[in-house]
């Protein structure tokens, strides 16, 4: 399934406008109070997406395809409907020129591993200094 990013961005903006007042009203028997509307962050990569701080989902996975298909068709994603029956603001992060797998799982700096123990520490000395239960 090819992902049409421009269509997704346009439809997310339209969905957000439908709930644009930014607050939810909770009524009581003697009044009402307003709460800020919930929001979720959708980070879109060239090979998948991340919803809030959840797992990376590739476009080749069934759940990932269904989520994107809902957005491309202009619908609020069905997987969010039970958690947010009144809708939720979707905050988009456009990372479509990056790989989500690389960004999510291979961050930070790397360290070169030595192929053998250094001369100051041998495997024999490590083993002899380790306390194993007898």
PDB file of C-alpha atoms in Angstrom:
ATOM      1  CA  UNK A   1       0.000   0.000   0.000  1.00  0.00           C
ATOM      2  CA  UNK A   2       1.613   3.273  -1.006  1.00  0.00           C
ATOM      3  CA  UNK A   3       1.302   5.921   1.685  1.00  0.00           C
ATOM      4  CA  UNK A   4       0.047   9.289   0.457  1.00  0.00           C
ATOM      5  CA  UNK A   5       1.604  11.602   3.037  1.00  0.00           C
ATOM      6  CA  UNK A   6      -0.005  14.795   1.737  1.00  0.00           C
ATOM      7  CA  UNK A   7      -3.475  13.249   1.949  1.00  0.00           C
ATOM      8  CA  UNK A   8      -2.777  12.031   5.487  1.00  0.00           C
ATOM      9  CA  UNK A   9      -1.585  15.486   6.576  1.00  0.00           C
ATOM     10  CA  UNK A  10      -4.642  17.143   5.036  1.00  0.00           C
ATOM     11  CA  UNK A  11      -7.082  14.690   6.616  1.00  0.00           C
ATOM     12  CA  UNK A  12      -5.458  14.901  10.050  1.00  0.00           C
ATOM     13  CA  UNK A  13      -5.816  18.691   9.880  1.00  0.00           C
ATOM     14  CA  UNK A  14      -9.493  18.322   8.943  1.00  0.00           C
ATOM     15  CA  UNK A  15     -10.108  15.805  11.741  1.00  0.00           C
ATOM     16  CA  UNK A  16      -8.389  18.108  14.233  1.00  0.00           C
ATOM     17  CA  UNK A  17     -10.586  21.015  13.086  1.00  0.00           C
ATOM     18  CA  UNK A  18     -13.706  18.981  13.880  1.00  0.00           C
ATOM     19  CA  UNK A  19     -12.688  18.939  17.547  1.00  0.00           C
ATOM     20  CA  UNK A  20     -10.892  22.288  17.464  1.00  0.00           C
ATOM     21  CA  UNK A  21     -12.353  23.936  20.558  1.00  0.00           C
ATOM     22  CA  UNK A  22      -9.572  22.314  22.565  1.00  0.00           C
ATOM     23  CA  UNK A  23     -11.593  21.327  25.602  1.00  0.00           C
ATOM     24  CA  UNK A  24     -14.047  18.719  26.807  1.00  0.00           C
ATOM     25  CA  UNK A  25     -16.994  19.592  29.016  1.00  0.00           C
ATOM     26  CA  UNK A  26     -17.866  17.401  31.984  1.00  0.00           C
ATOM     27  CA  UNK A  27     -21.295  18.132  33.416  1.00  0.00           C
ATOM     28  CA  UNK A  28     -22.410  17.705  37.010  1.00  0.00           C
ATOM     29  CA  UNK A  29     -25.838  18.054  38.593  1.00  0.00           C
ATOM     30  CA  UNK A  30     -25.023  21.634  39.673  1.00  0.00           C
ATOM     31  CA  UNK A  31     -22.615  22.763  36.941  1.00  0.00           C
ATOM     32  CA  UNK A  32     -19.912  21.826  34.497  1.00  0.00           C
ATOM     33  CA  UNK A  33     -16.168  21.937  34.155  1.00  0.00           C
ATOM     34  CA  UNK A  34     -13.861  21.972  31.166  1.00  0.00           C
ATOM     35  CA  UNK A  35     -10.817  19.738  30.734  1.00  0.00           C
ATOM     36  CA  UNK A  36      -8.130  20.133  28.069  1.00  0.00           C
ATOM     37  CA  UNK A  37      -8.740  17.765  25.170  1.00  0.00           C
ATOM     38  CA  UNK A  38      -6.468  14.764  24.932  1.00  0.00           C
ATOM     39  CA  UNK A  39      -3.903  14.552  22.177  1.00  0.00           C
ATOM     40  CA  UNK A  40      -1.712  11.860  20.666  1.00  0.00           C
ATOM     41  CA  UNK A  41       1.562  12.307  18.789  1.00  0.00           C
ATOM     42  CA  UNK A  42       1.809  10.511  15.462  1.00  0.00           C
ATOM     43  CA  UNK A  43       5.355  10.342  14.109  1.00  0.00           C
ATOM     44  CA  UNK A  44       5.369   9.309  10.473  1.00  0.00           C
ATOM     45  CA  UNK A  45       8.478   7.721   8.942  1.00  0.00           C
ATOM     46  CA  UNK A  46       9.086   6.481   5.410  1.00  0.00           C
ATOM     47  CA  UNK A  47       8.702   2.856   6.525  1.00  0.00           C
ATOM     48  CA  UNK A  48       6.135   3.115   9.318  1.00  0.00           C
ATOM     49  CA  UNK A  49       4.942   5.195  12.237  1.00  0.00           C
ATOM     50  CA  UNK A  50       4.907   5.524  16.015  1.00  0.00           C
ATOM     51  CA  UNK A  51       1.861   6.546  18.023  1.00  0.00           C
ATOM     52  CA  UNK A  52       2.896   8.427  21.176  1.00  0.00           C
ATOM     53  CA  UNK A  53       5.728   6.430  22.730  1.00  0.00           C
ATOM     54  CA  UNK A  54       4.387   3.099  21.521  1.00  0.00           C
ATOM     55  CA  UNK A  55       6.139   0.561  19.344  1.00  0.00           C
ATOM     56  CA  UNK A  56       7.221   1.225  15.779  1.00  0.00           C
ATOM     57  CA  UNK A  57       4.649  -0.114  13.300  1.00  0.00           C
ATOM     58  CA  UNK A  58       5.646  -0.742   9.730  1.00  0.00           C
ATOM     59  CA  UNK A  59       3.359  -0.094   6.803  1.00  0.00           C
ATOM     60  CA  UNK A  60       3.678  -3.759   5.867  1.00  0.00           C
ATOM     61  CA  UNK A  61       1.993  -4.850   9.108  1.00  0.00           C
ATOM     62  CA  UNK A  62      -1.775  -5.300   9.019  1.00  0.00           C
ATOM     63  CA  UNK A  63      -2.443  -2.947  11.960  1.00  0.00           C
ATOM     64  CA  UNK A  64      -0.173  -0.299  10.443  1.00  0.00           C
ATOM     65  CA  UNK A  65      -1.912  -0.520   7.060  1.00  0.00           C
ATOM     66  CA  UNK A  66      -5.372  -0.253   8.657  1.00  0.00           C
ATOM     67  CA  UNK A  67      -4.387   2.789  10.724  1.00  0.00           C
ATOM     68  CA  UNK A  68      -2.980   4.605   7.677  1.00  0.00           C
ATOM     69  CA  UNK A  69      -5.886   3.533   5.457  1.00  0.00           C
ATOM     70  CA  UNK A  70      -8.338   5.114   7.923  1.00  0.00           C
ATOM     71  CA  UNK A  71      -6.397   8.398   7.820  1.00  0.00           C
ATOM     72  CA  UNK A  72      -6.007   8.364   4.022  1.00  0.00           C
ATOM     73  CA  UNK A  73      -9.760   7.791   3.717  1.00  0.00           C
ATOM     74  CA  UNK A  74     -10.410  10.752   6.027  1.00  0.00           C
ATOM     75  CA  UNK A  75     -11.602   8.745   9.039  1.00  0.00           C
ATOM     76  CA  UNK A  76     -10.596   8.863  12.663  1.00  0.00           C
ATOM     77  CA  UNK A  77      -8.487   5.675  13.115  1.00  0.00           C
ATOM     78  CA  UNK A  78     -10.719   2.872  14.352  1.00  0.00           C
ATOM     79  CA  UNK A  79      -8.160   1.653  16.896  1.00  0.00           C
ATOM     80  CA  UNK A  80      -8.430   5.004  18.729  1.00  0.00           C
ATOM     81  CA  UNK A  81     -12.215   5.132  18.816  1.00  0.00           C
ATOM     82  CA  UNK A  82     -12.663   3.082  21.985  1.00  0.00           C
ATOM     83  CA  UNK A  83     -10.070   5.110  23.931  1.00  0.00           C
ATOM     84  CA  UNK A  84     -11.225   8.471  22.532  1.00  0.00           C
ATOM     85  CA  UNK A  85     -14.928   8.195  21.609  1.00  0.00           C
ATOM     86  CA  UNK A  86     -15.225  11.998  21.315  1.00  0.00           C
ATOM     87  CA  UNK A  87     -12.079  12.232  19.193  1.00  0.00           C
ATOM     88  CA  UNK A  88      -8.514  13.229  19.977  1.00  0.00           C
ATOM     89  CA  UNK A  89      -6.188  15.846  18.571  1.00  0.00           C
ATOM     90  CA  UNK A  90      -3.468  14.216  16.482  1.00  0.00           C
ATOM     91  CA  UNK A  91      -0.145  16.023  16.593  1.00  0.00           C
ATOM     92  CA  UNK A  92       1.866  15.073  13.516  1.00  0.00           C
ATOM     93  CA  UNK A  93       5.624  14.794  13.379  1.00  0.00           C
ATOM     94  CA  UNK A  94       6.795  14.509   9.771  1.00  0.00           C
ATOM     95  CA  UNK A  95       9.861  12.265   9.643  1.00  0.00           C
ATOM     96  CA  UNK A  96       9.021  10.656   6.306  1.00  0.00           C
ATOM     97  CA  UNK A  97      12.566  11.103   5.002  1.00  0.00           C
ATOM     98  CA  UNK A  98      13.953   8.944   7.837  1.00  0.00           C
ATOM     99  CA  UNK A  99      13.677   5.270   8.630  1.00  0.00           C
ATOM    100  CA  UNK A 100      11.609   4.670  11.737  1.00  0.00           C
ATOM    101  CA  UNK A 101      13.347   1.421  12.534  1.00  0.00           C
ATOM    102  CA  UNK A 102      16.700   3.166  12.514  1.00  0.00           C
ATOM    103  CA  UNK A 103      15.452   6.136  14.524  1.00  0.00           C
ATOM    104  CA  UNK A 104      13.684   4.049  17.167  1.00  0.00           C
ATOM    105  CA  UNK A 105      16.052   1.188  17.762  1.00  0.00           C
ATOM    106  CA  UNK A 106      19.540   2.308  16.800  1.00  0.00           C
ATOM    107  CA  UNK A 107      19.999   5.600  18.591  1.00  0.00           C
ATOM    108  CA  UNK A 108      23.001   6.773  20.563  1.00  0.00           C
ATOM    109  CA  UNK A 109      26.658   6.278  19.948  1.00  0.00           C
ATOM    110  CA  UNK A 110      28.269   2.950  19.290  1.00  0.00           C
ATOM    111  CA  UNK A 111      31.278   1.375  20.935  1.00  0.00           C
ATOM    112  CA  UNK A 112      33.814  -0.829  19.232  1.00  0.00           C
ATOM    113  CA  UNK A 113      34.015  -4.264  20.796  1.00  0.00           C
ATOM    114  CA  UNK A 114      37.420  -5.794  21.395  1.00  0.00           C
ATOM    115  CA  UNK A 115      38.062  -9.131  19.769  1.00  0.00           C
ATOM    116  CA  UNK A 116      40.133 -10.420  22.721  1.00  0.00           C
ATOM    117  CA  UNK A 117      40.619  -9.482  26.365  1.00  0.00           C
ATOM    118  CA  UNK A 118      43.117  -6.744  27.050  1.00  0.00           C
ATOM    119  CA  UNK A 119      46.553  -7.713  28.358  1.00  0.00           C
ATOM    120  CA  UNK A 120      45.798  -6.275  31.822  1.00  0.00           C
ATOM    121  CA  UNK A 121      42.748  -8.489  32.265  1.00  0.00           C
ATOM    122  CA  UNK A 122      42.626 -12.077  31.147  1.00  0.00           C
ATOM    123  CA  UNK A 123      39.689 -14.464  31.206  1.00  0.00           C
ATOM    124  CA  UNK A 124      41.523 -16.591  33.818  1.00  0.00           C
ATOM    125  CA  UNK A 125      41.754 -13.688  36.248  1.00  0.00           C
ATOM    126  CA  UNK A 126      38.094 -12.830  35.698  1.00  0.00           C
ATOM    127  CA  UNK A 127      37.037 -16.428  36.353  1.00  0.00           C
ATOM    128  CA  UNK A 128      39.206 -16.743  39.476  1.00  0.00           C
ATOM    129  CA  UNK A 129      37.779 -13.521  40.949  1.00  0.00           C
ATOM    130  CA  UNK A 130      34.142 -14.469  40.361  1.00  0.00           C
ATOM    131  CA  UNK A 131      32.268 -15.850  43.361  1.00  0.00           C
ATOM    132  CA  UNK A 132      30.065 -18.735  42.342  1.00  0.00           C
ATOM    133  CA  UNK A 133      27.894 -20.565  44.866  1.00  0.00           C
ATOM    134  CA  UNK A 134      29.482 -23.876  45.842  1.00  0.00           C
TER     135      UNK A 134
END
